[in-house]
Amino acid sequence: MTVVAIAFAALAAVALAYGALYQHEAVAGQDDSHNGLSWAHFTELLGNRRWLLGLAIMGLGTAGNLVALALAPVMVVQPIGAVSLIVSVLLGIRHRGLRVNRRLVQAVLWCTAGVTVFVALSATAARTEVHLGADALPLFWITAIVVGLGMIIMLAFQHLPQLILIITAGLLFACVATNAHLVSVQFLRAGLDQVTLINVAVLLAAVGLGTWFVQNSYAAGPPEMVIAGLTVIDPIGAVILGTIVLGEVAAAPVWLIIVITITGLVACAGVVVLSRYHPDVKDREAQRRDARRSMTDTEEC
């Protein structure tokens, strides 16, 4: 079943890359989208065929990922999303004329290698357990806190850097994945009457809020950055929750947990490098510097 779950997760990762490409093109094509997405922007997107196509593809990918989460532990399934980073970069080269530089290649390799080793090691140690009733409450409260913090960020701050938007989205979707695994295992092993509805409720809240952050991330920068963040922040957050809250590696030796942690840090380092040296990010920074310089020259005149 683990092999089947990995296959579904890999297909879901490819769907994520294609969906991100179409949705980014639709969002970035809107007037003034770089200043953040308003409600008017969202309603406009609902009539955009390219955005809806991306949504449908991502919906299929999400369904595949849910099947994978029902068949295998969270810490095995979620890191496989790193496949979407490679696909996203290849799509960027073909469809957006993305320029490949040494730093970009290094970042993708770090993310991919770190997450690949992460999955391989996790698959040898992770075990799925059923958490019913009160045992499911810790995950509910953690998710509720993350959703609450996300709401505060959404309402209190505007024009956030893309990296902040991506980190918040990644944490929200980590909670989504962990809750989806928990309730699907409850349903498959204990029956529908044992599914904790409060976990379903916070799962849906995290999906809605996480989607808002993802769409704003598309407006704030390149889609490869969004994919990189979601394929690293999301699985690492999910693994932490799976380890601490669901006890998926309770029987694993300490050395294995240390190695898994190191590989996760390597993947995170790749995201940081990508956020600094991605060609589109560097171009935007150059444009901002030129704009500030022009404003300064105008004021001096």
CSV table of C-alpha atoms in Angstrom, one decimal:
chain,number,residue,atom,x,y,z
A,1,MET,CA,0.0,0.0,0.0
A,2,THR,CA,2.9,2.3,0.6
A,3,VAL,CA,4.1,1.9,-3.0
A,4,VAL,CA,0.6,2.7,-4.2
A,5,ALA,CA,0.5,5.8,-2.0
A,6,ILE,CA,3.8,7.0,-3.3
A,7,ALA,CA,2.6,6.7,-6.9
A,8,PHE,CA,-0.6,8.7,-6.1
A,9,ALA,CA,1.5,11.3,-4.3
A,10,ALA,CA,3.9,11.6,-7.3
A,11,LEU,CA,1.0,12.1,-9.7
A,12,ALA,CA,-0.5,14.7,-7.4
A,13,ALA,CA,2.8,16.6,-7.4
A,14,VAL,CA,2.8,16.8,-11.2
A,15,ALA,CA,-0.7,18.1,-11.1
A,16,LEU,CA,0.3,20.7,-8.5
A,17,ALA,CA,3.0,22.0,-10.9
A,18,TYR,CA,0.7,22.3,-13.8
A,19,GLY,CA,-2.1,23.9,-11.8
A,20,ALA,CA,0.4,26.4,-10.3
A,21,LEU,CA,1.6,27.4,-13.8
A,22,TYR,CA,-1.9,28.1,-15.1
A,23,GLN,CA,-3.1,29.9,-11.9
A,24,HIS,CA,0.1,32.0,-11.7
A,25,GLU,CA,-0.4,33.1,-15.3
A,26,ALA,CA,-4.0,34.1,-14.6
A,27,VAL,CA,-3.2,36.0,-11.4
A,28,ALA,CA,-0.1,37.7,-12.7
A,29,GLY,CA,-2.0,38.9,-15.8
A,30,GLN,CA,-4.4,40.9,-13.7
A,31,ASP,CA,-3.9,44.7,-13.5
A,32,ASP,CA,-2.2,45.8,-10.2
A,33,SER,CA,-2.1,42.2,-8.9
A,34,HIS,CA,1.4,42.8,-7.6
A,35,ASN,CA,-0.1,45.0,-4.9
A,36,GLY,CA,-2.1,42.0,-3.5
A,37,LEU,CA,-5.3,40.4,-4.4
A,38,SER,CA,-8.5,42.2,-3.4
A,39,TRP,CA,-12.0,40.7,-3.4
A,40,ALA,CA,-12.5,42.2,-6.9
A,41,HIS,CA,-9.4,40.3,-8.1
A,42,PHE,CA,-10.9,37.0,-6.7
A,43,THR,CA,-14.2,37.5,-8.4
A,44,GLU,CA,-12.5,38.3,-11.7
A,45,LEU,CA,-10.5,35.1,-11.4
A,46,LEU,CA,-13.7,33.1,-11.1
A,47,GLY,CA,-14.4,34.0,-14.7
A,48,ASN,CA,-10.9,33.3,-16.0
A,49,ARG,CA,-10.7,30.0,-17.9
A,50,ARG,CA,-7.0,29.6,-17.3
A,51,TRP,CA,-7.3,30.0,-13.6
A,52,LEU,CA,-10.3,27.6,-13.5
A,53,LEU,CA,-8.3,25.1,-15.5
A,54,GLY,CA,-5.5,25.4,-13.0
A,55,LEU,CA,-8.0,25.0,-10.1
A,56,ALA,CA,-9.4,21.8,-11.7
A,57,ILE,CA,-6.0,20.3,-12.2
A,58,MET,CA,-5.0,21.1,-8.6
A,59,GLY,CA,-8.3,19.6,-7.5
A,60,LEU,CA,-7.4,16.3,-9.2
A,61,GLY,CA,-4.0,16.5,-7.6
A,62,THR,CA,-5.5,17.1,-4.2
A,63,ALA,CA,-7.8,14.1,-4.6
A,64,GLY,CA,-4.8,11.9,-5.5
A,65,ASN,CA,-2.9,13.2,-2.4
A,66,LEU,CA,-5.9,12.5,-0.2
A,67,VAL,CA,-5.9,8.9,-1.4
A,68,ALA,CA,-2.2,8.7,-0.7
A,69,LEU,CA,-2.7,10.1,2.8
A,70,ALA,CA,-5.3,7.4,3.5
A,71,LEU,CA,-2.9,4.6,2.5
A,72,ALA,CA,0.4,5.7,4.1
A,73,PRO,CA,1.7,7.9,7.0
A,74,VAL,CA,1.9,11.7,6.5
A,75,MET,CA,5.7,11.8,6.7
A,76,VAL,CA,5.9,9.4,3.7
A,77,VAL,CA,3.4,11.1,1.5
A,78,GLN,CA,3.9,14.8,1.9
A,79,PRO,CA,7.6,15.1,1.1
A,80,ILE,CA,7.0,13.5,-2.4
A,81,GLY,CA,5.6,16.8,-3.4
A,82,ALA,CA,9.2,17.8,-4.2
A,83,VAL,CA,8.6,16.2,-7.6
A,84,SER,CA,6.5,19.2,-8.4
A,85,LEU,CA,9.4,21.6,-8.0
A,86,ILE,CA,11.4,19.9,-10.7
A,87,VAL,CA,8.3,19.8,-13.0
A,88,SER,CA,7.6,23.5,-12.2
A,89,VAL,CA,11.1,24.6,-13.2
A,90,LEU,CA,10.9,22.6,-16.5
A,91,LEU,CA,7.5,24.2,-17.2
A,92,GLY,CA,8.9,27.6,-16.4
A,93,ILE,CA,11.8,27.1,-18.9
A,94,ARG,CA,9.4,26.0,-21.6
A,95,HIS,CA,6.4,28.3,-21.1
A,96,ARG,CA,7.7,31.4,-19.4
A,97,GLY,CA,11.3,31.6,-20.8
A,98,LEU,CA,12.7,31.1,-17.3
A,99,ARG,CA,16.5,31.7,-17.3
A,100,VAL,CA,18.5,28.9,-15.6
A,101,ASN,CA,21.4,30.0,-13.5
A,102,ARG,CA,23.8,28.1,-11.3
A,103,ARG,CA,22.1,29.2,-8.0
A,104,LEU,CA,18.7,28.1,-9.4
A,105,VAL,CA,20.0,24.6,-10.2
A,106,GLN,CA,21.7,24.3,-6.8
A,107,ALA,CA,18.5,25.3,-5.0
A,108,VAL,CA,16.4,22.8,-6.9
A,109,LEU,CA,19.0,20.0,-6.3
A,110,TRP,CA,19.1,20.8,-2.5
A,111,CYS,CA,15.4,20.7,-2.2
A,112,THR,CA,15.0,17.6,-4.2
A,113,ALA,CA,17.9,15.6,-2.7
A,114,GLY,CA,16.9,16.7,0.9
A,115,VAL,CA,13.3,15.7,0.4
A,116,THR,CA,14.1,12.4,-1.4
A,117,VAL,CA,16.3,11.2,1.4
A,118,PHE,CA,13.7,12.4,3.8
A,119,VAL,CA,11.0,10.2,2.2
A,120,ALA,CA,13.3,7.2,1.9
A,121,LEU,CA,14.2,7.3,5.6
A,122,SER,CA,10.7,8.2,6.7
A,123,ALA,CA,9.2,5.2,4.8
A,124,THR,CA,11.4,2.8,6.8
A,125,ALA,CA,10.3,4.2,10.2
A,126,ALA,CA,6.8,5.7,10.0
A,127,ARG,CA,3.8,3.8,11.3
A,128,THR,CA,0.1,4.8,11.1
A,129,GLU,CA,-2.0,4.7,14.3
A,130,VAL,CA,-5.7,5.4,14.7
A,131,HIS,CA,-6.5,8.5,16.9
A,132,LEU,CA,-10.1,8.6,18.1
A,133,GLY,CA,-12.0,11.0,20.3
A,134,ALA,CA,-9.9,13.0,22.7
A,135,ASP,CA,-6.7,11.7,21.1
A,136,ALA,CA,-7.6,13.8,18.0
A,137,LEU,CA,-8.0,17.1,20.0
A,138,PRO,CA,-4.3,18.1,20.1
A,139,LEU,CA,-4.2,18.3,16.4
A,140,PHE,CA,-7.4,20.2,16.3
A,141,TRP,CA,-6.1,22.9,18.7
A,142,ILE,CA,-2.7,23.2,16.9
A,143,THR,CA,-4.6,23.7,13.6
A,144,ALA,CA,-7.0,26.2,15.1
A,145,ILE,CA,-4.0,28.2,16.4
A,146,VAL,CA,-2.3,28.2,13.0
A,147,VAL,CA,-5.6,29.3,11.3
A,148,GLY,CA,-6.0,32.0,13.9
A,149,LEU,CA,-2.5,33.4,13.3
A,150,GLY,CA,-3.1,33.2,9.6
A,151,MET,CA,-6.2,35.3,9.9
A,152,ILE,CA,-4.3,37.9,11.9
A,153,ILE,CA,-1.6,38.1,9.3
A,154,MET,CA,-4.2,38.4,6.5
A,155,LEU,CA,-6.1,41.2,8.2
A,156,ALA,CA,-3.3,43.1,9.8
A,157,PHE,CA,-0.6,43.2,7.1
A,158,GLN,CA,-0.6,44.2,3.4
A,159,HIS,CA,2.0,43.8,0.7
A,160,LEU,CA,3.8,40.9,2.5
A,161,PRO,CA,7.0,39.5,0.9
A,162,GLN,CA,6.4,36.3,-1.1
A,163,LEU,CA,8.5,34.2,1.3
A,164,ILE,CA,6.2,35.1,4.3
A,165,LEU,CA,3.1,34.3,2.3
A,166,ILE,CA,4.6,31.0,1.2
A,167,ILE,CA,5.7,30.0,4.8
A,168,THR,CA,2.2,30.8,6.1
A,169,ALA,CA,0.5,28.8,3.3
A,170,GLY,CA,2.9,25.9,3.9
A,171,LEU,CA,2.1,25.7,7.6
A,172,LEU,CA,-1.6,25.8,6.9
A,173,PHE,CA,-1.4,23.0,4.3
A,174,ALA,CA,0.7,21.0,6.7
A,175,CYS,CA,-2.2,21.1,9.1
A,176,VAL,CA,-4.5,20.2,6.2
A,177,ALA,CA,-2.5,17.1,5.3
A,178,THR,CA,-2.2,15.9,8.9
A,179,ASN,CA,-5.9,16.3,9.6
A,180,ALA,CA,-6.8,14.7,6.3
A,181,HIS,CA,-4.6,11.7,7.2
A,182,LEU,CA,-6.1,11.5,10.7
A,183,VAL,CA,-9.8,11.6,9.6
A,184,SER,CA,-9.3,9.3,6.6
A,185,VAL,CA,-7.7,6.7,8.9
A,186,GLN,CA,-10.5,7.1,11.4
A,187,PHE,CA,-13.0,6.5,8.6
A,188,LEU,CA,-11.2,3.5,7.0
A,189,ARG,CA,-10.4,1.7,10.3
A,190,ALA,CA,-13.1,2.7,12.7
A,191,GLY,CA,-16.1,3.8,10.6
A,192,LEU,CA,-17.8,7.1,9.8
A,193,ASP,CA,-19.3,7.5,13.2
A,194,GLN,CA,-15.8,7.7,14.7
A,195,VAL,CA,-14.7,10.6,12.5
A,196,THR,CA,-14.0,13.7,14.6
A,197,LEU,CA,-16.0,16.5,12.9
A,198,ILE,CA,-14.1,19.3,14.6
A,199,ASN,CA,-10.9,18.1,12.8
A,200,VAL,CA,-12.9,18.2,9.5
A,201,ALA,CA,-14.0,21.7,10.3
A,202,VAL,CA,-10.5,23.1,11.0
A,203,LEU,CA,-9.2,21.2,7.9
A,204,LEU,CA,-11.7,23.1,5.7
A,205,ALA,CA,-10.8,26.4,7.4
A,206,ALA,CA,-7.1,25.8,6.8
A,207,VAL,CA,-7.8,24.9,3.1
A,208,GLY,CA,-9.7,28.1,2.5
A,209,LEU,CA,-7.2,30.4,4.2
A,210,GLY,CA,-4.2,28.5,2.8
A,211,THR,CA,-5.6,29.0,-0.7
A,212,TRP,CA,-5.8,32.8,-0.1
A,213,PHE,CA,-2.2,32.9,0.8
A,214,VAL,CA,-1.2,30.8,-2.2
A,215,GLN,CA,-3.0,33.0,-4.6
A,216,ASN,CA,-1.4,36.1,-3.1
A,217,SER,CA,2.0,34.3,-3.4
A,218,TYR,CA,1.3,34.0,-7.2
A,219,ALA,CA,0.8,37.7,-7.3
A,220,ALA,CA,3.9,38.5,-5.3
A,221,GLY,CA,6.4,36.4,-7.3
A,222,PRO,CA,7.3,33.4,-9.5
A,223,PRO,CA,5.4,30.1,-9.3
A,224,GLU,CA,8.6,28.1,-8.7
A,225,MET,CA,9.0,29.9,-5.4
A,226,VAL,CA,5.4,28.9,-4.4
A,227,ILE,CA,6.0,25.3,-5.4
A,228,ALA,CA,9.4,25.2,-3.6
A,229,GLY,CA,7.8,26.6,-0.4
A,230,LEU,CA,4.8,24.3,-0.5
A,231,THR,CA,7.0,21.2,-1.2
A,232,VAL,CA,9.3,21.9,1.7
A,233,ILE,CA,7.4,23.9,4.4
A,234,ASP,CA,4.3,21.8,4.0
A,235,PRO,CA,5.9,18.3,4.3
A,236,ILE,CA,8.3,19.4,7.1
A,237,GLY,CA,5.5,20.9,9.1
A,238,ALA,CA,3.4,17.8,8.4
A,239,VAL,CA,6.2,15.5,9.5
A,240,ILE,CA,6.7,17.5,12.7
A,241,LEU,CA,3.0,17.1,13.5
A,242,GLY,CA,3.0,13.4,12.5
A,243,THR,CA,6.0,12.8,14.7
A,244,ILE,CA,5.0,14.8,17.8
A,245,VAL,CA,1.2,14.7,17.7
A,246,LEU,CA,0.4,11.4,15.9
A,247,GLY,CA,3.5,9.5,17.1
A,248,GLU,CA,4.4,8.1,13.6
A,249,VAL,CA,8.1,7.5,14.5
A,250,ALA,CA,7.7,6.7,18.2
A,251,ALA,CA,9.7,3.5,17.7
A,252,ALA,CA,12.5,5.0,15.5
A,253,PRO,CA,16.0,5.3,16.8
A,254,VAL,CA,17.4,8.7,17.7
A,255,TRP,CA,20.1,8.6,15.0
A,256,LEU,CA,17.4,8.2,12.3
A,257,ILE,CA,15.4,11.1,13.6
A,258,ILE,CA,18.6,13.3,13.6
A,259,VAL,CA,19.4,12.3,10.0
A,260,ILE,CA,15.8,13.0,8.9
A,261,THR,CA,16.1,16.4,10.6
A,262,ILE,CA,19.3,17.3,8.8
A,263,THR,CA,17.8,16.4,5.4
A,264,GLY,CA,14.9,18.6,6.2
A,265,LEU,CA,17.2,21.5,7.0
A,266,VAL,CA,19.0,21.0,3.6
A,267,ALA,CA,15.7,21.2,1.8
A,268,CYS,CA,14.8,24.4,3.7
A,269,ALA,CA,18.2,25.9,2.7
A,270,GLY,CA,17.3,25.2,-0.9
A,271,VAL,CA,14.1,27.3,-0.5
A,272,VAL,CA,16.1,30.2,1.0
A,273,VAL,CA,18.6,30.1,-1.8
A,274,LEU,CA,15.7,30.0,-4.4
A,275,SER,CA,14.0,33.0,-2.7
A,276,ARG,CA,17.2,35.1,-3.1
A,277,TYR,CA,18.6,34.0,-6.5
A,278,HIS,CA,15.5,33.1,-8.6
A,279,PRO,CA,15.9,35.1,-11.9
A,280,ASP,CA,12.3,36.6,-11.6
A,281,VAL,CA,13.0,37.6,-8.0
A,282,LYS,CA,16.2,39.3,-8.9
A,283,ASP,CA,14.5,41.1,-11.8
A,284,ARG,CA,11.8,42.4,-9.4
A,285,GLU,CA,14.4,43.6,-6.9
A,286,ALA,CA,16.2,45.4,-9.7
A,287,GLN,CA,13.0,47.0,-10.7
A,288,ARG,CA,12.3,48.1,-7.2
A,289,ARG,CA,15.8,49.6,-6.8
A,290,ASP,CA,15.4,51.5,-10.1
A,291,ALA,CA,12.0,52.8,-9.0
A,292,ARG,CA,13.4,54.0,-5.6
A,293,ARG,CA,16.3,55.6,-7.4
A,294,SER,CA,14.0,57.4,-9.8
A,295,MET,CA,11.9,58.7,-6.9
A,296,THR,CA,15.0,59.9,-5.1
A,297,ASP,CA,16.2,61.7,-8.2
A,298,THR,CA,12.8,63.3,-8.7
A,299,GLU,CA,12.7,64.6,-5.1
A,300,GLU,CA,16.2,66.0,-5.4
A,301,CYS,CA,15.2,67.9,-8.6
